[in-house]
């Protein structure tokens, strides 16, 4: 006997709810491990994580899931579903097909491999020893190539990887937008290097108390409209945000005693991610749509808040006096505008995560080009260090003496996360494009910042982006918000205007 | 085809490992909810807890579990199992039989009922309104009576409840040991009340900084041998300890600004629970034996550390000067022995959790007698307030004006935890009996305390109790440690000697 489609829909929703429950439980485990779980907890906790991930994967790829998404996709049923259910079915079917194309034993081997590789990478980075990491990297690439073939792809094999993080993104599009951006970034960078008006940054490296930093982070988050009844701020080695559900979106930051910028901008950045997750419509709770729509759009929000708000001149015209009060004696003889220039200093450097707003995209493009070449078959894993250094020399004019500061600097490849890096720059491009729209929409955007009225900004973003969660695709979001598809011109224009002013270039 | 018994054993172990993983995940969720999860997280988290508990219950009562424990219990297989596997099979079979005797829908209704009842109880206590809580209490009792019948029992129906928390305990044994204890406690209490030598306690109620209290709690835990690489100390409304696995045993305490005793003895008490869980043999990890053997034995350890160590004279001869230094100016003119007398003041009172070491057991006996009468059919739920007040009058000479301070004070009944209360006093009795043994065994026990050498004490307890986890039954533990079965004389002797000295009664 066949079940009625309404029964199948109910079954489907219950399956999803369960999957989400496992996901949330895993989220709590990871948060806990990174924010103060005792050292010896790791052994026991990994097996818990294994069991929960296994249970989740099993649901995702269960025959029951296959059956219900198949049934609900039938045309006569599909047209009776509402937008949320349709999108849910679409997402789960995609995930089901994708996951069931990989034999379970291959997938499990890959999970074990990457988890070993991450710990080998840690040691290899410590010793700056690329050959130590190479055998693992090779295997991960081999597995990934196999998965790409199993998944299938159109155009470049790398598209299969991009699609995981930014659905619909392709190498063709990336080549175009990255090309345009690079063409305008590199000459600007040269002009900046040649400018005699370099900002003074000495006052960013004094001795700042942890408690003062924590309080200021807390204060800025409140100003941004981060809801502390639906979140908390903790400390971890690497700052992160995690959306367990819209009622529980946690942020961590990291306090460096001699670097005020680090905690400040980490907090604002993670706060941007968190605002997205806190403001997803509550009726999406317990569905697979209750999360940001893609890594790129998520990153657009963290970067919007970090750069367009937190590193802007009007923002510091309002908040610099609060900073002075929060750190008595540290900024007494500094002007708000000098602070603004200092936090925007541009310096080609080796390390991506410490890069400024302008050079950051070049770090990303290098990784993108290398990954594309690896999966296009033009580059071998063993050749990475050399290729890496050549690109850094070409784009940024710097050269790593040690692999630890070069090809070994990021954990992504050890975790098998090929295709992820472009999201960071996509985020910057989306953010700049949205910035243009919001400035036109809210007639006095700078005035809002200058008056510390950040809530209307949060509300604007909620109305147009946050509340939809994953109901819209990234391409739909950018079209819907800005009225046109992704266009790198906005980022290039913004960077040019901002940095020409800071470096007083005519 | 029948599987080989070794395959079945492996299946069994994997099932148990999964169950334990769910249990650990649930432990992390509860810890998180009580130590600072954002207020709005509760809604999402309850559904996660529901899913994980459901998955665990399903494993516990699965056909597969039924099959393997049945098979492994067959005599020819059983005799080939080692002690750990035997005990595991026994435990899981008991749990399987017990759980499968309750129809799943009845169990789920009961879980929903108690979770509603807990929140109604909270409001009812707030308003001191017993009739508001009564309908829920009645239903819980009805369900519990049904469960008792389904489980079956020997002797008194209440035995089925006792067995959940203290396997093997019966009303006959409890009547006897509680009777003996009460016979010696009540006259002692009268002598104490009549003594002209009442301790001065004013210095326990000054203004103590939270940070100072936290540091001192931390220090004392270190002294006890609590391993901070396998645990952490946090703050929560009600102090608790939770053993997620032996590498992660967390404690919370609560800091009252005007009451130094509260955090101090809460920390030592929870520290005792934690030492037990941290020192279970690592080869029991991931098995159902990796926990304390019963509530009573667990409580014996928290109370051993709290009372026999933390409220002892030699302990404060060593640590009082540390306390003076930790709270400058607060205890300058106090003598160690006066402090010792103050923290041991005896005062018949209404509230169990604030009761002293001596009167505490009377609070427990009252609850035991009422519960036994409820399930023996001699008392109706509606008659509880009256019966409660009568017993308090009789045993402690006090009378609650408000239900909030009387029959509504504890959450246990709202959660359906009938049969739990006796564990607290069993813990006191076990602890006193073990105390007698350890004093004979470690020739200079008081000297160890006076010199702050607490590690040999922890090691002694580890060797004889902690490492076994649930490998031994509570009756086996007490026999094995002290060479005789539970005997209430030790507690009565100890209390008499201690309090006669404090109150200078000849």
Short mmCIF file of C-alpha atoms in Angstrom, two decimals, chain A residues 18 21-22 24-25 28-29 31-32 35-41 43-45 48 51-52 55 227-232 244-245 247-248 250 282 285, chain B residues 18 21-22 24-25 28-29 31-32 35-41 43-45 48 51-52 55 227-232 244-245 247-248 250 282 285:
data_model
loop_
_atom_site.label_atom_id
_atom_site.label_comp_id
_atom_site.label_asym_id
_atom_site.label_seq_id
_atom_site.Cartn_x
_atom_site.Cartn_y
_atom_site.Cartn_z
CA UNK A 18 16.07 14.43 13.45
CA UNK A 21 18.89 17.59 15.99
CA UNK A 22 22.05 15.54 15.40
CA UNK A 24 22.81 20.75 16.60
CA UNK A 25 24.17 18.22 19.10
CA UNK A 28 27.39 21.88 20.83
CA UNK A 29 30.17 19.23 20.98
CA UNK A 31 31.77 24.47 20.50
CA UNK A 32 32.50 22.78 23.81
CA UNK A 35 35.96 26.73 24.36
CA UNK A 36 37.32 24.97 27.39
CA UNK A 37 36.57 21.27 27.43
CA UNK A 38 39.21 19.57 29.55
CA UNK A 39 42.26 18.29 27.66
CA UNK A 40 41.53 14.65 28.45
CA UNK A 41 37.96 14.86 27.16
CA UNK A 43 39.33 10.76 23.38
CA UNK A 44 35.83 10.09 24.64
CA UNK A 45 34.34 12.98 22.75
CA UNK A 48 30.66 10.52 20.54
CA UNK A 51 28.44 8.08 16.56
CA UNK A 52 26.39 11.24 16.07
CA UNK A 55 23.62 8.57 12.75
CA UNK A 227 21.07 39.30 21.01
CA UNK A 228 22.77 37.99 24.12
CA UNK A 229 19.63 36.14 25.18
CA UNK A 230 20.17 34.04 22.04
CA UNK A 231 23.93 33.79 22.15
CA UNK A 232 27.10 34.13 24.20
CA UNK A 244 23.08 25.98 16.76
CA UNK A 245 19.59 27.32 16.14
CA UNK A 247 17.86 30.98 19.62
CA UNK A 248 21.46 29.96 20.23
CA UNK A 250 27.47 31.60 19.80
CA UNK A 282 11.75 31.20 13.30
CA UNK A 285 13.67 26.27 12.71
CA UNK B 18 26.62 3.76 20.95
CA UNK B 21 27.85 7.95 23.21
CA UNK B 22 24.25 9.19 23.29
CA UNK B 24 27.59 11.41 26.92
CA UNK B 25 26.13 13.75 24.30
CA UNK B 28 27.08 17.69 27.52
CA UNK B 29 23.66 19.16 26.60
CA UNK B 31 25.76 20.63 31.46
CA UNK B 32 25.58 23.33 28.82
CA UNK B 35 26.08 26.58 32.96
CA UNK B 36 25.32 29.46 30.66
CA UNK B 37 23.47 28.41 27.53
CA UNK B 38 21.56 31.44 26.25
CA UNK B 39 18.01 31.76 27.49
CA UNK B 40 16.46 31.31 24.06
CA UNK B 41 18.38 28.10 23.39
CA UNK B 43 13.30 25.50 22.79
CA UNK B 44 15.68 24.09 20.19
CA UNK B 45 17.69 22.17 22.72
CA UNK B 48 17.60 17.77 20.46
CA UNK B 51 15.82 12.97 19.72
CA UNK B 52 18.97 11.79 21.51
CA UNK B 55 17.69 7.11 20.02
CA UNK B 227 42.37 16.52 37.94
CA UNK B 228 41.71 19.76 36.09
CA UNK B 229 43.01 18.27 32.84
CA UNK B 230 40.03 15.92 33.07
CA UNK B 231 37.47 18.36 34.39
CA UNK B 232 36.48 21.95 34.94
CA UNK B 244 30.81 12.52 30.88
CA UNK B 245 33.66 10.05 30.77
CA UNK B 247 38.57 12.15 31.04
CA UNK B 248 35.82 14.74 31.46
CA UNK B 250 32.79 18.49 35.44
CA UNK B 282 40.06 3.52 31.85
CA UNK B 285 35.41 3.53 29.25
#
